[in-house]
Short mmCIF file of C-alpha atoms in Angstrom, two decimals:
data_model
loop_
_atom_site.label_atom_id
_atom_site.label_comp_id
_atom_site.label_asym_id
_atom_site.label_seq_id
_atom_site.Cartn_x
_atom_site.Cartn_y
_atom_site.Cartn_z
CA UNK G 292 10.52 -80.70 37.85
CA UNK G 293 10.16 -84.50 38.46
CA UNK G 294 7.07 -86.41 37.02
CA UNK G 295 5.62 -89.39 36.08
CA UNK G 296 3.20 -90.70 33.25
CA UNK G 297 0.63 -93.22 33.57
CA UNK G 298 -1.46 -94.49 30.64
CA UNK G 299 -4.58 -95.95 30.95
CA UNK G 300 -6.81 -95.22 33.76
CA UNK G 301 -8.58 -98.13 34.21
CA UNK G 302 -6.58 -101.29 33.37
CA UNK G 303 -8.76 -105.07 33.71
CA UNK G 304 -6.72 -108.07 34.52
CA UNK G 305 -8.32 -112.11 34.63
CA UNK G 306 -7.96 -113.92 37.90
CA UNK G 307 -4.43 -115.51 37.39
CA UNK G 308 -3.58 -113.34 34.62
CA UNK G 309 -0.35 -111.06 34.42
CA UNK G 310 -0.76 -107.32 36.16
CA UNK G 311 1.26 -104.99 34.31
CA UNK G 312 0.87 -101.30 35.50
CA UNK G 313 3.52 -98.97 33.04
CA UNK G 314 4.97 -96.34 34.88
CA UNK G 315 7.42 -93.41 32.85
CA UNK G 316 9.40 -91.05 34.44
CA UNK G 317 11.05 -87.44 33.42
CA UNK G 318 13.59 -86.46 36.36
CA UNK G 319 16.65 -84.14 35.79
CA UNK G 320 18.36 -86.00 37.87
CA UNK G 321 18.52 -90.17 39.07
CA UNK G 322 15.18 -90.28 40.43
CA UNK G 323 13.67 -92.61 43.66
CA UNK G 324 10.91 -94.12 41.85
CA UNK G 325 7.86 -95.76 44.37
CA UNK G 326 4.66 -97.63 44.06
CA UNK G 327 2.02 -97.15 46.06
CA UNK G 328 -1.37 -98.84 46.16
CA UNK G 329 -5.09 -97.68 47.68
CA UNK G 330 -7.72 -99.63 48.54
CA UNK G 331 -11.21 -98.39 48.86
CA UNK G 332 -11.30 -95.40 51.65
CA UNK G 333 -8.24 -96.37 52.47
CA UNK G 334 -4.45 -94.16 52.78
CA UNK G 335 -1.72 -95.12 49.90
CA UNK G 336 0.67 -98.26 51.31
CA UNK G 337 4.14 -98.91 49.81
CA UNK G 338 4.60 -101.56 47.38
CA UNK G 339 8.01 -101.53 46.51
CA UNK G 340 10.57 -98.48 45.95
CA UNK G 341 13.84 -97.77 44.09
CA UNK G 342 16.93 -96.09 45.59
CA UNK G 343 19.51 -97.03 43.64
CA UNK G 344 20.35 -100.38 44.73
CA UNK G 345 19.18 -103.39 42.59
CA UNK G 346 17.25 -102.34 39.62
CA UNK G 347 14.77 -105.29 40.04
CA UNK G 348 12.77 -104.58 42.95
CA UNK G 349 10.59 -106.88 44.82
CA UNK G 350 7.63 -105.32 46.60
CA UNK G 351 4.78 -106.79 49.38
CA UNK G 352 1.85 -108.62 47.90
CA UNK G 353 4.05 -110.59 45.22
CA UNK G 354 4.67 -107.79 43.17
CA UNK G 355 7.72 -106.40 41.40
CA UNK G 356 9.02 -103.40 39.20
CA UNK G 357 12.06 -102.82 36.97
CA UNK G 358 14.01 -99.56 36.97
CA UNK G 359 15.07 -99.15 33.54
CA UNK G 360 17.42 -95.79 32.72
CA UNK G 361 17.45 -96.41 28.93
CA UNK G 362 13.55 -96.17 29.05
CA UNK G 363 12.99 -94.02 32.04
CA UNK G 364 10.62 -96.84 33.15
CA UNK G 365 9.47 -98.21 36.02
CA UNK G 366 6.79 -100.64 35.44
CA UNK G 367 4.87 -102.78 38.06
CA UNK G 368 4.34 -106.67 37.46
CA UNK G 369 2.96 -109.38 39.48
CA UNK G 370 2.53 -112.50 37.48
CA UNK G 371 -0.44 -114.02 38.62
CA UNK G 372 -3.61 -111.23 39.85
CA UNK G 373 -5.77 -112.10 42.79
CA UNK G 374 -8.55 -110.75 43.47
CA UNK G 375 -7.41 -108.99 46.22
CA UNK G 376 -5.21 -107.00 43.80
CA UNK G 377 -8.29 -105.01 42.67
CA UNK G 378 -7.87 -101.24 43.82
CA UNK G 379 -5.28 -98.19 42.53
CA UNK G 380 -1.84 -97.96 41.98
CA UNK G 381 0.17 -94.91 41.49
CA UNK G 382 3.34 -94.46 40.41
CA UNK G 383 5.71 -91.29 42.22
CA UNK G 384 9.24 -89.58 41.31
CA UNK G 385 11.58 -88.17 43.74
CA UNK G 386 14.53 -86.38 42.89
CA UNK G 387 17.64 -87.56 45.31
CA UNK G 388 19.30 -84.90 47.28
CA UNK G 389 17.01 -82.15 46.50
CA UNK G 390 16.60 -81.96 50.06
CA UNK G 391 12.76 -81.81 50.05
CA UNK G 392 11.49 -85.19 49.57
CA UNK G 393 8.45 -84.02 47.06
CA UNK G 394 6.78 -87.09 45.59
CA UNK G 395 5.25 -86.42 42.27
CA UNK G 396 2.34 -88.65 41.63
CA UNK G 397 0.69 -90.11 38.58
CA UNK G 398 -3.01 -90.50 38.13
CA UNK G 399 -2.86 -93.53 38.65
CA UNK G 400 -4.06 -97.17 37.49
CA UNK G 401 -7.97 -98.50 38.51
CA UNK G 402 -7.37 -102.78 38.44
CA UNK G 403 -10.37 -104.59 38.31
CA UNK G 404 -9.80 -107.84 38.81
CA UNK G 405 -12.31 -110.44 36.96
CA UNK G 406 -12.94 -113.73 37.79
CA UNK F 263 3.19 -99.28 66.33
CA UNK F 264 0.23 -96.71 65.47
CA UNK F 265 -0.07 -95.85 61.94
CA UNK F 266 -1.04 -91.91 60.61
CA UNK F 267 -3.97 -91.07 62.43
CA UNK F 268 -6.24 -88.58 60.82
CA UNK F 269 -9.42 -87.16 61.58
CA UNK F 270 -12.94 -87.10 60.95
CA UNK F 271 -12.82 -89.08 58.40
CA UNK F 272 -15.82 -87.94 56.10
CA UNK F 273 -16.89 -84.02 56.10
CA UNK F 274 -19.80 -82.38 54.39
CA UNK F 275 -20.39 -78.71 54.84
CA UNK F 276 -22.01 -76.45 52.78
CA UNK F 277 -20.14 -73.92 50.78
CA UNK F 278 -18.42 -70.88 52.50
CA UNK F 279 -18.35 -72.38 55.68
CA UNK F 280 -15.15 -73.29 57.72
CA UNK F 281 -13.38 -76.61 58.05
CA UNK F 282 -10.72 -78.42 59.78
CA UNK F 283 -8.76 -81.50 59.40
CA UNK F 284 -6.48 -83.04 62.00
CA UNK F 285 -3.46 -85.36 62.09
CA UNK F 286 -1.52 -87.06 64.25
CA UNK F 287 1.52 -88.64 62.60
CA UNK F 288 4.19 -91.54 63.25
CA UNK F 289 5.61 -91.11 67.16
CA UNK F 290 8.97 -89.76 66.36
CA UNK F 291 8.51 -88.61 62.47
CA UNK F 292 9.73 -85.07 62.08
CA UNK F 293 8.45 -84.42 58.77
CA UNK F 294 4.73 -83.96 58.16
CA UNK F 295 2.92 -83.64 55.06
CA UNK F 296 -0.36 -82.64 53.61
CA UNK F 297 -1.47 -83.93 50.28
CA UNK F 298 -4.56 -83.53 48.26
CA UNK F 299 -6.03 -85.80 46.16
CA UNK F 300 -8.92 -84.82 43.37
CA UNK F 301 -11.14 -87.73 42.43
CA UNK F 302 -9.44 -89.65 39.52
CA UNK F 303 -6.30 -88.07 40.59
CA UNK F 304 -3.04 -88.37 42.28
CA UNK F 305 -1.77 -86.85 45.61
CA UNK F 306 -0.51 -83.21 45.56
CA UNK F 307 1.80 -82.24 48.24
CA UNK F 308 0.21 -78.69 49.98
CA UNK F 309 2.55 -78.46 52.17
CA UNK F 310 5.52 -79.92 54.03
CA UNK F 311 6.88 -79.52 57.94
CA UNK F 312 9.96 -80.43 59.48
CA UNK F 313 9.35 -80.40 62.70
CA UNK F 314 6.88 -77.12 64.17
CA UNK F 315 8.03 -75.05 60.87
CA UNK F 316 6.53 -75.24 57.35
CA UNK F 317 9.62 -75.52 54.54
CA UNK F 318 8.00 -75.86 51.55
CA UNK F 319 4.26 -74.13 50.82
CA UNK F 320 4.24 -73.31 48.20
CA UNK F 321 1.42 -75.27 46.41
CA UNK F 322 -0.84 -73.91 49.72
CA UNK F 323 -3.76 -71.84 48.17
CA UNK F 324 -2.87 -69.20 51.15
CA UNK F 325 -5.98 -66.79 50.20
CA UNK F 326 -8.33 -69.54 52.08
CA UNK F 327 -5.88 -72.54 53.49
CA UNK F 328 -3.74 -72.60 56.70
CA UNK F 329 -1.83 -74.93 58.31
CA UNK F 330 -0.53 -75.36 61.20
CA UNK F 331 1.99 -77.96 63.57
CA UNK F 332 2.84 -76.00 67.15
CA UNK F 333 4.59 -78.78 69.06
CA UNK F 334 5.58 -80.35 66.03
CA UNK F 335 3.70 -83.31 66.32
CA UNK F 336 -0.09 -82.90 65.48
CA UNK F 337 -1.08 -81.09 62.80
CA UNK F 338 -4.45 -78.99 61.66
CA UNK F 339 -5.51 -78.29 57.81
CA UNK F 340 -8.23 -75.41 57.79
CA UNK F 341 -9.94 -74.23 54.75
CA UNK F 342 -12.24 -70.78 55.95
CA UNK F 343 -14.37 -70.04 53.43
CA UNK F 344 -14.43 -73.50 52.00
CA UNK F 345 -15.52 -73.72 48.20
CA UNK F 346 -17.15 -76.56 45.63
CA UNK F 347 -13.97 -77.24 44.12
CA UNK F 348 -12.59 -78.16 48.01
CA UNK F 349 -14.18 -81.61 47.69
CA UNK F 350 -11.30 -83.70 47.65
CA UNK F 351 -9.19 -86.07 50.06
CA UNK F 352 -7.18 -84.83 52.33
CA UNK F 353 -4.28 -87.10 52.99
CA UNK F 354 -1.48 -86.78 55.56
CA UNK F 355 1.66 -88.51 55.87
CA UNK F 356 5.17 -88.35 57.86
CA UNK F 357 8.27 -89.65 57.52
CA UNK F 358 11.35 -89.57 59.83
CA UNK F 359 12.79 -87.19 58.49
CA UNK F 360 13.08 -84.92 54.81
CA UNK F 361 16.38 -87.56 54.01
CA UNK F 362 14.24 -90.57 54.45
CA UNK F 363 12.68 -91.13 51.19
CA UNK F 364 9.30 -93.12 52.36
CA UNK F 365 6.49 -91.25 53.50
CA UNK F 366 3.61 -93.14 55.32
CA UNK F 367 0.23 -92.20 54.71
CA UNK F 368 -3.06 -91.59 56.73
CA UNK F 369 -6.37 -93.35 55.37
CA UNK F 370 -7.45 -89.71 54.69
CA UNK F 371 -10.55 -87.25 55.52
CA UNK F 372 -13.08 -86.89 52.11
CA UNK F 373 -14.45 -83.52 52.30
CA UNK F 374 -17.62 -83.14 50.06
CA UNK F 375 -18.50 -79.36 49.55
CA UNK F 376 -22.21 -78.33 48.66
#
């Protein structure tokens, strides 16, 4: 079965600083790989998502994540934080054509942003 | 165009009593799914509808969960007798169908259990 791993449950980022969120995969098969972020009380919204096209994807909000095979990686980036960026972010595996669409989440990643 | 409407959106009952959760997803999204998230945790898929008839349930605790989708657009969650370990969010999400690979997601009902 399809999961991912992500390390570090809280992760704190400066005002302007780099957000990197690491994001590994294990999928028998070429995977769809998603980010999603939740705000406070809030339902998960879709930052980006790979399918198979370009394996640098560009997402809402400024951010953007890498699919990388060799590593089974998908790590999130945005290159300057805003404080709007504080809230979680999980990482989720699909397998293609298993028919079923199952997302497998990780635990996900608490930013607090500080100014 | 509406979002995934779910509702209430807080519950607190006591333990052993009976609860329900209802959702009202995407006009025209055939698939709908019900996740639950622990605190500190990511979603967990309970189970998943295309259209009125639940294909995969198998992470459904069936001893005290049921689900149900009759016209195959709103949906009920009910957990009878409800227990601590039932605090959680309840999330729901559809999609337009089990091919599409992006599932949009409900702001959620947070069930505390006493």
């Amino acid at each position: 079965a399809q999961s991912v791993t992500q390390l570090g449950s809280h992760v704190s980022v400066s005002e302007g600083a780099l957000v990197l969120l690491r994001c590994n995969y294990s999928s028998s098969v070429p995977p769809y790989l998603f980010w999603y972020v939740q705000y406070p009380n809030q339902g998960l919204q879709l930052l980006l998502k790979y399918t198979s096209a370009a394996t640098l994807v560009k997402g809402i909000n400024g951010f953007e994540a890498e699919f990388k095979k060799s590593e089974t990686s998908f790590h999130l980036t945005k290159p300057s934080a805003h404080m709007s960026d504080a809230a979680e972010y999980f990482c989720a595996v699909s397998d293609r054509g298993n028919g079923n669409n199952r997302l497998a989440f990780g635990k996900g990643n608490q930013v607090v942003v500080i100014p | 165009e509406a979002g995934v409407v779910q509702s209430p959106r807080y519950k607190i009952i006591e333990k052993k009593q009976p609860v329900a959760f209802w959702c009202n997803p995407i006009s025209g999204h055939n698939t709908l799914y019900w996740y639950r998230q622990n605190l500190g945790q990511g979603p967990e898929l309970l189970i998943r509808y295309e259209n009125e008839e639940a294909v995969d349930d198998s992470q459904l605790p069936k001893d005290r969960f049921s689900a149900e989708r009759l016209k195959g657009v709103d949906s009920t969650l009910k957990i009878q007798p409800a227990e601590l370990g039932d605090s959680a969010v309840y999330l729901c999400a559809s999609s337009p169908g089990t091919t599409y690979n992006e599932q949009f997601f409900g702001p959620g009902t947070r069930l505390t259990v006493l």
